[in-house]
Amino acid sequence: MTETRKIEMTVNGVRHQLEIETRVTLADCLRHHLGLTGTHLGCEHGVCGACTILVDGQAARSCLMLAVQADGAAIATVEGLAGDDGTLHPLQQAFHDNHGLQCGFCTPGMLMTLVEFLESNPDPSETEVREALSGNLCRCTGYQGIVAAALDAAQRMRAQAVGLS
Amino acid sequence: MKPPPFHYHDPRSLDQALALLASRDNAKLLAGGQSLMPMLNMRFAQPDDIIDLNRIEELSFVRHTEGGRIEIGAMTRQRELADAAVIHDRCPLMCEALRHVGHRATRNRGTIGGSLCHLDPAAELPVVAMALDATVHVQSRRGARTLAMAEFPAFYMTPAIEPDEIVTKISFEPWPAGHGAAFVEFARRHGDFAVVAVAVLLELGGDGAIHRASVVLGGVGPGPLRCAAVEAAVTGSRGGSAFQEAAATCGEIDAMEDVHASSAYRRHLAEVLTHRALDTAFTRAGGERAS
């Protein structure tokens, strides 16, 4: 029994049309069907947060959605963060500068979780950052560098916003 | 870990969903997917049909009715609830509890109907619904009916609804302005299911004494546990030592034991957290503690 459906979605601004088995998760669709392997799969049951992406601007676990549920949606993944010329997103730069990653496995989920969080809370306290990241597991860093990077990025993004206005 | 094969349906109306559900023997309703998707990925659940409710717009709403009740559509996402002005203004208990429900990324998808029907013993929203004496509205092709939240849990992780029924909304009468609410829980990590959680609602009379109380524990038994003994013990009191004595009755409850905690530890947590929640709710109600 293989049941497929035709779906259409926008990923990082690029429109994709594909025919996909209905039981395939959105995470596997991104990785296997679209070749976007920046989204990582750790636990595949919603605990580790590594596969976090944005669906219509809201953070979601891509292992807990079916690809067919994203039909018509706008998806953002870690591949879309840096500029076309390779300039890192301020959050990525802050992770680099603050040693916010070691093995890098959890990083895409950390970044996408923080993108949404910093949008709604541009000036968070350390406690708020830790609470926001409580759904993302990192087994290397002990979180210190990640929290420092998030706070640093928030400051950079605020400065950038002031510069633009 | 991949979901087993199934037939996927995404009806656009409740009627279509009810017709599908009535015609399939081994179907599962997919709400926010934050519990069912893990069970599919791990193949704990192997339904023949998945009926996805996410495209049924009529099931997603938060309303304040003319009769003064609050109605929440079953497919209303936890994130939408936390952002809803009427919940913020009239039901601070739910707002406080929602902060403990998973993480932002799971609240963006998870729904109130899904939380209630999954009925995890330590889930926050069933505790809140019980504390509010909410009514659960269910529908099938045979008709609509309502259940009191107190009757909703049949047993462990199983709601008292038939296989062809869908929970469509919950409704409740908000407590009057000025009431005190507190939701307190202990979890190993923020966002985890609670080891023990407690919801408290208090309303004071003109004399400053408590004249109505609702106290419900989560995480101690198969479903939310109403603590009638605590409610009785605090009613008529003005806090202080009465709260300590009331909370001490939690030492009598039949708490479950699992890999996370022993029953003795759960009883201890129930007592401590209930005491804290009573104090907080009383202060929020503007109560002045007796000596």
mmCIF file of N, CA, C and O in Angstrom, chain A residues 1 3 5 22-23 25 28 43-45 58-61 63-66 68-69 71 116-117 120 131 134-135 137, chain B residues 1-8 10 30 34 37-38 41-43 52 54-55 79 103-106 108-109 189-190:
data_model
loop_
_atom_site.group_PDB
_atom_site.id
_atom_site.type_symbol
_atom_site.label_atom_id
_atom_site.label_comp_id
_atom_site.label_asym_id
_atom_site.label_seq_id
_atom_site.Cartn_x
_atom_site.Cartn_y
_atom_site.Cartn_z
ATOM 1 N N MET A 1 0.847 -1.191 0.000
ATOM 2 C CA MET A 1 0.000 0.000 0.000
ATOM 3 C C MET A 1 0.886 1.247 0.000
ATOM 4 O O MET A 1 1.479 1.608 1.005
ATOM 5 N N GLU A 3 0.544 5.108 -0.770
ATOM 6 C CA GLU A 3 -0.384 6.183 -1.118
ATOM 7 C C GLU A 3 0.418 7.468 -1.265
ATOM 8 O O GLU A 3 1.161 7.838 -0.352
ATOM 9 N N ARG A 5 0.655 11.711 -2.733
ATOM 10 C CA ARG A 5 -0.091 12.934 -3.020
ATOM 11 C C ARG A 5 0.824 13.957 -3.658
ATOM 12 O O ARG A 5 2.017 13.990 -3.365
ATOM 13 N N THR A 22 2.213 9.702 1.575
ATOM 14 C CA THR A 22 1.514 10.479 2.613
ATOM 15 C C THR A 22 2.099 10.264 4.003
ATOM 16 O O THR A 22 1.926 11.082 4.886
ATOM 17 N N ARG A 23 2.792 9.152 4.209
ATOM 18 C CA ARG A 23 3.310 8.893 5.560
ATOM 19 C C ARG A 23 4.685 9.516 5.807
ATOM 20 O O ARG A 23 5.225 9.407 6.912
ATOM 21 N N THR A 25 7.421 12.104 6.836
ATOM 22 C CA THR A 25 7.426 13.303 7.679
ATOM 23 C C THR A 25 8.002 14.477 6.889
ATOM 24 O O THR A 25 8.743 14.294 5.919
ATOM 25 N N ASP A 28 11.812 14.321 6.741
ATOM 26 C CA ASP A 28 12.375 13.435 5.718
ATOM 27 C C ASP A 28 12.154 14.000 4.317
ATOM 28 O O ASP A 28 12.986 13.824 3.420
ATOM 29 N N CYS A 43 15.990 12.627 17.496
ATOM 30 C CA CYS A 43 15.198 11.601 18.186
ATOM 31 C C CYS A 43 14.012 11.120 17.362
ATOM 32 O O CYS A 43 13.495 10.033 17.595
ATOM 33 N N GLU A 44 13.532 11.940 16.444
ATOM 34 C CA GLU A 44 12.343 11.639 15.630
ATOM 35 C C GLU A 44 11.089 11.398 16.454
ATOM 36 O O GLU A 44 10.167 10.733 16.004
ATOM 37 N N HIS A 45 11.066 11.885 17.685
ATOM 38 C CA HIS A 45 9.778 11.897 18.378
ATOM 39 C C HIS A 45 9.553 13.164 19.193
ATOM 40 O O HIS A 45 8.841 13.162 20.181
ATOM 41 N N GLN A 58 6.260 30.141 12.116
ATOM 42 C CA GLN A 58 6.238 29.626 13.485
ATOM 43 C C GLN A 58 7.103 28.378 13.615
ATOM 44 O O GLN A 58 7.053 27.491 12.762
ATOM 45 N N ALA A 59 7.863 28.324 14.701
ATOM 46 C CA ALA A 59 8.737 27.170 14.919
ATOM 47 C C ALA A 59 7.915 25.901 15.097
ATOM 48 O O ALA A 59 6.869 25.914 15.746
ATOM 49 N N ALA A 60 8.373 24.821 14.485
ATOM 50 C CA ALA A 60 7.685 23.529 14.622
ATOM 51 C C ALA A 60 8.722 22.425 14.474
ATOM 52 O O ALA A 60 9.758 22.598 13.835
ATOM 53 N N ARG A 61 8.410 21.285 15.103
ATOM 54 C CA ARG A 61 9.255 20.102 14.944
ATOM 55 C C ARG A 61 8.917 19.456 13.601
ATOM 56 O O ARG A 61 7.787 18.971 13.424
ATOM 57 N N CYS A 63 9.819 16.696 12.482
ATOM 58 C CA CYS A 63 9.595 15.251 12.590
ATOM 59 C C CYS A 63 8.181 14.941 13.053
ATOM 60 O O CYS A 63 7.748 13.795 13.000
ATOM 61 N N LEU A 64 7.466 15.967 13.542
ATOM 62 C CA LEU A 64 6.118 15.749 14.053
ATOM 63 C C LEU A 64 5.061 16.302 13.106
ATOM 64 O O LEU A 64 3.922 16.552 13.502
ATOM 65 N N MET A 65 5.447 16.511 11.858
ATOM 66 C CA MET A 65 4.478 16.910 10.839
ATOM 67 C C MET A 65 4.658 15.990 9.654
ATOM 68 O O MET A 65 5.780 15.574 9.339
ATOM 69 N N LEU A 66 3.572 15.718 8.979
ATOM 70 C CA LEU A 66 3.666 14.995 7.710
ATOM 71 C C LEU A 66 3.930 16.011 6.612
ATOM 72 O O LEU A 66 3.447 17.150 6.675
ATOM 73 N N VAL A 68 2.650 16.111 3.766
ATOM 74 C CA VAL A 68 1.382 16.517 3.136
ATOM 75 C C VAL A 68 0.683 17.618 3.931
ATOM 76 O O VAL A 68 -0.107 18.382 3.368
ATOM 77 N N GLN A 69 0.994 17.711 5.219
ATOM 78 C CA GLN A 69 0.382 18.778 6.019
ATOM 79 C C GLN A 69 0.979 20.141 5.686
ATOM 80 O O GLN A 69 0.406 21.165 6.041
ATOM 81 N N ASP A 71 1.439 21.156 2.691
ATOM 82 C CA ASP A 71 0.977 21.565 1.362
ATOM 83 C C ASP A 71 0.485 23.007 1.434
ATOM 84 O O ASP A 71 -0.390 23.331 2.245
ATOM 85 N N GLU A 116 12.720 32.524 15.733
ATOM 86 C CA GLU A 116 11.347 32.875 16.098
ATOM 87 C C GLU A 116 11.308 33.582 17.450
ATOM 88 O O GLU A 116 10.613 34.578 17.623
ATOM 89 N N PHE A 117 12.082 33.048 18.408
ATOM 90 C CA PHE A 117 12.056 33.609 19.760
ATOM 91 C C PHE A 117 12.502 35.074 19.762
ATOM 92 O O PHE A 117 11.848 35.941 20.354
ATOM 93 N N SER A 120 9.997 37.627 18.542
ATOM 94 C CA SER A 120 8.915 38.022 19.454
ATOM 95 C C SER A 120 9.473 38.665 20.728
ATOM 96 O O SER A 120 8.752 39.342 21.445
ATOM 97 N N GLU A 131 14.778 29.313 28.967
ATOM 98 C CA GLU A 131 13.439 28.718 28.862
ATOM 99 C C GLU A 131 13.103 28.461 27.390
ATOM 100 O O GLU A 131 12.570 27.408 27.033
ATOM 101 N N SER A 134 14.731 25.360 26.163
ATOM 102 C CA SER A 134 14.558 24.149 26.974
ATOM 103 C C SER A 134 14.103 22.961 26.131
ATOM 104 O O SER A 134 14.252 21.813 26.548
ATOM 105 N N GLY A 135 13.573 23.220 24.957
ATOM 106 C CA GLY A 135 13.128 22.116 24.106
ATOM 107 C C GLY A 135 14.171 21.688 23.082
ATOM 108 O O GLY A 135 13.853 20.957 22.151
ATOM 109 N N LEU A 137 17.960 19.993 22.776
ATOM 110 C CA LEU A 137 19.044 19.327 23.497
ATOM 111 C C LEU A 137 20.384 19.525 22.794
ATOM 112 O O LEU A 137 20.475 19.411 21.575
ATOM 113 N N MET B 1 13.075 5.301 12.247
ATOM 114 C CA MET B 1 11.723 5.415 12.789
ATOM 115 C C MET B 1 10.847 6.176 11.801
ATOM 116 O O MET B 1 11.002 7.367 11.622
ATOM 117 N N LYS B 2 9.960 5.457 11.175
ATOM 118 C CA LYS B 2 9.072 6.082 10.207
ATOM 119 C C LYS B 2 7.657 5.586 10.463
ATOM 120 O O LYS B 2 7.464 4.436 10.857
ATOM 121 N N PRO B 3 6.679 6.444 10.207
ATOM 122 C CA PRO B 3 5.294 5.992 10.395
ATOM 123 C C PRO B 3 4.989 4.802 9.488
ATOM 124 O O PRO B 3 5.501 4.721 8.368
ATOM 125 N N PRO B 4 4.142 3.879 9.971
ATOM 126 C CA PRO B 4 3.694 2.779 9.121
ATOM 127 C C PRO B 4 2.774 3.329 8.031
ATOM 128 O O PRO B 4 2.278 4.445 8.160
ATOM 129 N N PRO B 5 2.542 2.569 6.975
ATOM 130 C CA PRO B 5 1.632 3.062 5.925
ATOM 131 C C PRO B 5 0.219 3.249 6.467
ATOM 132 O O PRO B 5 -0.231 2.480 7.320
ATOM 133 N N PHE B 6 -0.447 4.276 5.961
ATOM 134 C CA PHE B 6 -1.862 4.490 6.326
ATOM 135 C C PHE B 6 -2.518 5.254 5.189
ATOM 136 O O PHE B 6 -1.828 5.815 4.331
ATOM 137 N N HIS B 7 -3.845 5.239 5.203
ATOM 138 C CA HIS B 7 -4.576 6.108 4.277
ATOM 139 C C HIS B 7 -4.728 7.462 4.950
ATOM 140 O O HIS B 7 -5.148 7.543 6.102
ATOM 141 N N TYR B 8 -4.396 8.505 4.216
ATOM 142 C CA TYR B 8 -4.433 9.855 4.788
ATOM 143 C C TYR B 8 -5.643 10.618 4.264
ATOM 144 O O TYR B 8 -5.909 10.616 3.052
ATOM 145 N N ASP B 10 -7.707 14.435 4.696
ATOM 146 C CA ASP B 10 -7.727 15.761 5.330
ATOM 147 C C ASP B 10 -9.035 16.480 5.006
ATOM 148 O O ASP B 10 -9.077 17.386 4.176
ATOM 149 N N LEU B 30 -5.864 12.959 13.780
ATOM 150 C CA LEU B 30 -4.614 13.694 13.932
ATOM 151 C C LEU B 30 -4.941 15.158 14.229
ATOM 152 O O LEU B 30 -5.448 15.870 13.367
ATOM 153 N N GLN B 34 1.454 16.392 18.289
ATOM 154 C CA GLN B 34 2.626 16.401 19.166
ATOM 155 C C GLN B 34 2.707 15.144 20.055
ATOM 156 O O GLN B 34 3.740 14.904 20.698
ATOM 157 N N MET B 37 2.089 11.861 16.453
ATOM 158 C CA MET B 37 3.203 11.679 15.502
ATOM 159 C C MET B 37 4.371 10.884 16.115
ATOM 160 O O MET B 37 4.889 9.983 15.452
ATOM 161 N N PRO B 38 4.778 11.181 17.374
ATOM 162 C CA PRO B 38 5.801 10.310 17.968
ATOM 163 C C PRO B 38 5.353 8.848 18.020
ATOM 164 O O PRO B 38 6.147 7.935 17.775
ATOM 165 N N ASN B 41 5.713 7.510 14.564
ATOM 166 C CA ASN B 41 7.124 7.337 14.209
ATOM 167 C C ASN B 41 7.716 6.100 14.877
ATOM 168 O O ASN B 41 8.541 5.402 14.291
ATOM 169 N N MET B 42 7.287 5.870 16.119
ATOM 170 C CA MET B 42 7.820 4.713 16.850
ATOM 171 C C MET B 42 6.977 3.462 16.610
ATOM 172 O O MET B 42 7.254 2.408 17.176
ATOM 173 N N ARG B 43 5.933 3.625 15.835
ATOM 174 C CA ARG B 43 5.010 2.528 15.481
ATOM 175 C C ARG B 43 4.301 1.938 16.688
ATOM 176 O O ARG B 43 3.914 0.771 16.664
ATOM 177 N N ASP B 52 -6.869 13.742 9.411
ATOM 178 C CA ASP B 52 -6.187 14.961 9.832
ATOM 179 C C ASP B 52 -7.217 16.080 10.008
ATOM 180 O O ASP B 52 -7.911 16.441 9.058
ATOM 181 N N ASN B 54 -6.507 19.178 10.840
ATOM 182 C CA ASN B 54 -5.876 20.495 10.776
ATOM 183 C C ASN B 54 -6.459 21.453 9.747
ATOM 184 O O ASN B 54 -6.214 22.648 9.824
ATOM 185 N N ARG B 55 -7.214 20.929 8.795
ATOM 186 C CA ARG B 55 -7.774 21.841 7.779
ATOM 187 C C ARG B 55 -9.244 22.156 8.048
ATOM 188 O O ARG B 55 -9.932 22.692 7.188
ATOM 189 N N ARG B 79 -0.684 27.726 21.463
ATOM 190 C CA ARG B 79 -0.105 29.049 21.260
ATOM 191 C C ARG B 79 -1.203 30.105 21.092
ATOM 192 O O ARG B 79 -1.115 31.205 21.642
ATOM 193 N N HIS B 103 7.023 23.129 24.765
ATOM 194 C CA HIS B 103 7.884 24.238 24.394
ATOM 195 C C HIS B 103 7.174 25.044 23.315
ATOM 196 O O HIS B 103 6.221 24.581 22.725
ATOM 197 N N ARG B 104 7.691 26.219 23.032
ATOM 198 C CA ARG B 104 7.028 27.069 22.043
ATOM 199 C C ARG B 104 6.787 26.308 20.733
ATOM 200 O O ARG B 104 5.707 26.393 20.146
ATOM 201 N N ALA B 105 7.784 25.560 20.291
ATOM 202 C CA ALA B 105 7.642 24.875 19.006
ATOM 203 C C ALA B 105 6.546 23.801 19.050
ATOM 204 O O ALA B 105 5.922 23.520 18.029
ATOM 205 N N THR B 106 6.306 23.220 20.219
ATOM 206 C CA THR B 106 5.225 22.229 20.297
ATOM 207 C C THR B 106 3.887 22.926 20.547
ATOM 208 O O THR B 106 2.863 22.459 20.065
ATOM 209 N N ASN B 108 3.061 25.722 19.265
ATOM 210 C CA ASN B 108 2.642 26.271 17.971
ATOM 211 C C ASN B 108 1.763 25.284 17.208
ATOM 212 O O ASN B 108 0.991 25.666 16.338
ATOM 213 N N ARG B 109 1.908 24.005 17.484
ATOM 214 C CA ARG B 109 1.146 22.968 16.778
ATOM 215 C C ARG B 109 0.106 22.310 17.673
ATOM 216 O O ARG B 109 -0.991 21.981 17.235
ATOM 217 N N ARG B 189 12.746 19.314 33.986
ATOM 218 C CA ARG B 189 13.269 20.256 33.015
ATOM 219 C C ARG B 189 12.084 21.088 32.563
ATOM 220 O O ARG B 189 10.991 20.543 32.405
ATOM 221 N N HIS B 190 12.262 22.389 32.352
ATOM 222 C CA HIS B 190 11.139 23.204 31.913
ATOM 223 C C HIS B 190 10.547 22.621 30.633
ATOM 224 O O HIS B 190 11.268 22.332 29.689
#
